[in-house]
One Martini backbone bead per residue (centre of mass of N, CA, C, O) as a GRO file, in nm:
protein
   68
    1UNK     BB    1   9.820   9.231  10.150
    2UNK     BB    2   9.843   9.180  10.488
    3UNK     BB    3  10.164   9.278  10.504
    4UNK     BB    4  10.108   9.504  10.471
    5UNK     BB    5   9.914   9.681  10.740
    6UNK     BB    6  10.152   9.801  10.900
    7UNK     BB    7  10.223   9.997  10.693
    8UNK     BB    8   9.940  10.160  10.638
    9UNK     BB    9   9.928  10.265  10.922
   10UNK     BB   10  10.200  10.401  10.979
   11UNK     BB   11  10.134  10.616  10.749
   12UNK     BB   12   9.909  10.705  10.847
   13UNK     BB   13   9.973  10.805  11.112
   14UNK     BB   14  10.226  11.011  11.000
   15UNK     BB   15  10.029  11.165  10.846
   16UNK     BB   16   9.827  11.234  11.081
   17UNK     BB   17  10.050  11.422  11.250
   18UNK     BB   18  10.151  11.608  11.038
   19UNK     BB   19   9.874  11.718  10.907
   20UNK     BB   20   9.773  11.824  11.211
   21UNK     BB   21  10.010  12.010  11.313
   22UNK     BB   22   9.970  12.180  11.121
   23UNK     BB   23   9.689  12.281  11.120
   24UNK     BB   24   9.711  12.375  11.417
   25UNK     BB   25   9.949  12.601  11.362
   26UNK     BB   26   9.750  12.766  11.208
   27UNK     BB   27   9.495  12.782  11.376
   28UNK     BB   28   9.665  12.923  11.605
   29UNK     BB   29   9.772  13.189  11.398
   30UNK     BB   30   9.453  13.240  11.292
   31UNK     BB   31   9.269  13.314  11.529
   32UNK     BB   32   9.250  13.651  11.521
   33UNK     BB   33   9.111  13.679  11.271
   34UNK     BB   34   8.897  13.851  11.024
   35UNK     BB   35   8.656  13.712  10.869
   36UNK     BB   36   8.553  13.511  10.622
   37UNK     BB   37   8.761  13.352  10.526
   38UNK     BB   38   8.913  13.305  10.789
   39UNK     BB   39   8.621  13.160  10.879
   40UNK     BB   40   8.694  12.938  10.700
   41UNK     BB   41   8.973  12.822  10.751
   42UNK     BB   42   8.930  12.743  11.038
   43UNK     BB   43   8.704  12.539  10.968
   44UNK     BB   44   8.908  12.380  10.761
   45UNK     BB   45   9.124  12.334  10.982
   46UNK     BB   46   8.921  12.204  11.237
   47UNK     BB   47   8.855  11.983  11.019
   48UNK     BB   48   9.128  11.831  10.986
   49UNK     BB   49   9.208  11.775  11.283
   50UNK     BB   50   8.985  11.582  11.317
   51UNK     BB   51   9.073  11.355  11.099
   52UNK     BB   52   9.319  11.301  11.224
   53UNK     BB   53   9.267  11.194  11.457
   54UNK     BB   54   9.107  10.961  11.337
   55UNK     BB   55   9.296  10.835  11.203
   56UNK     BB   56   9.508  10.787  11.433
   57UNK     BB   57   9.288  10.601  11.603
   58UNK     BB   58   9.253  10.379  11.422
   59UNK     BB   59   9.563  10.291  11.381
   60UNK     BB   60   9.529  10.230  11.691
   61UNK     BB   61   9.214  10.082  11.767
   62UNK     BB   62   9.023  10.278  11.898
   63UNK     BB   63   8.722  10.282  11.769
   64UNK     BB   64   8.665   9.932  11.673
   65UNK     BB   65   8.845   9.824  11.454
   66UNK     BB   66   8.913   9.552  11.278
   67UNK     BB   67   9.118   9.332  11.275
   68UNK     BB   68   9.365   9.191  11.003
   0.00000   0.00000   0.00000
């Protein structure tokens, strides 16, 4: 399972930077509504953001995750 470690990584990166820009550009285009709703979706929004970003910190060890 060590030889995945790179592909896994790599995965991870990808899909962290994919769902992130997609999160970011929703975020930024829904900034200005208003309304309940809409305040919980842009904190669901900019809580996937913060999330994305640490995926991809991690991927590249940058966190202090020990390497493999």
């Amino acid at each position: 399972m060590e030889e995945f470690v790179g592909l896994e990584r790599g995965v991870a990166m990808f899909g962290g930077l994919v769902v992130g820009t997609t999160a970011l550009t929703a975020l930024i285009n829904d900034w200005q509504a208003t309304g309940l709703d809409n305040n919980v979706t842009k904190l669901m929004l900019g809580l996937m953001v913060v999330g994305c970003v640490l995926v991809v910190l991690t991927a590249f060890h940058a966190l202090g995750a020990p390497s493999v």
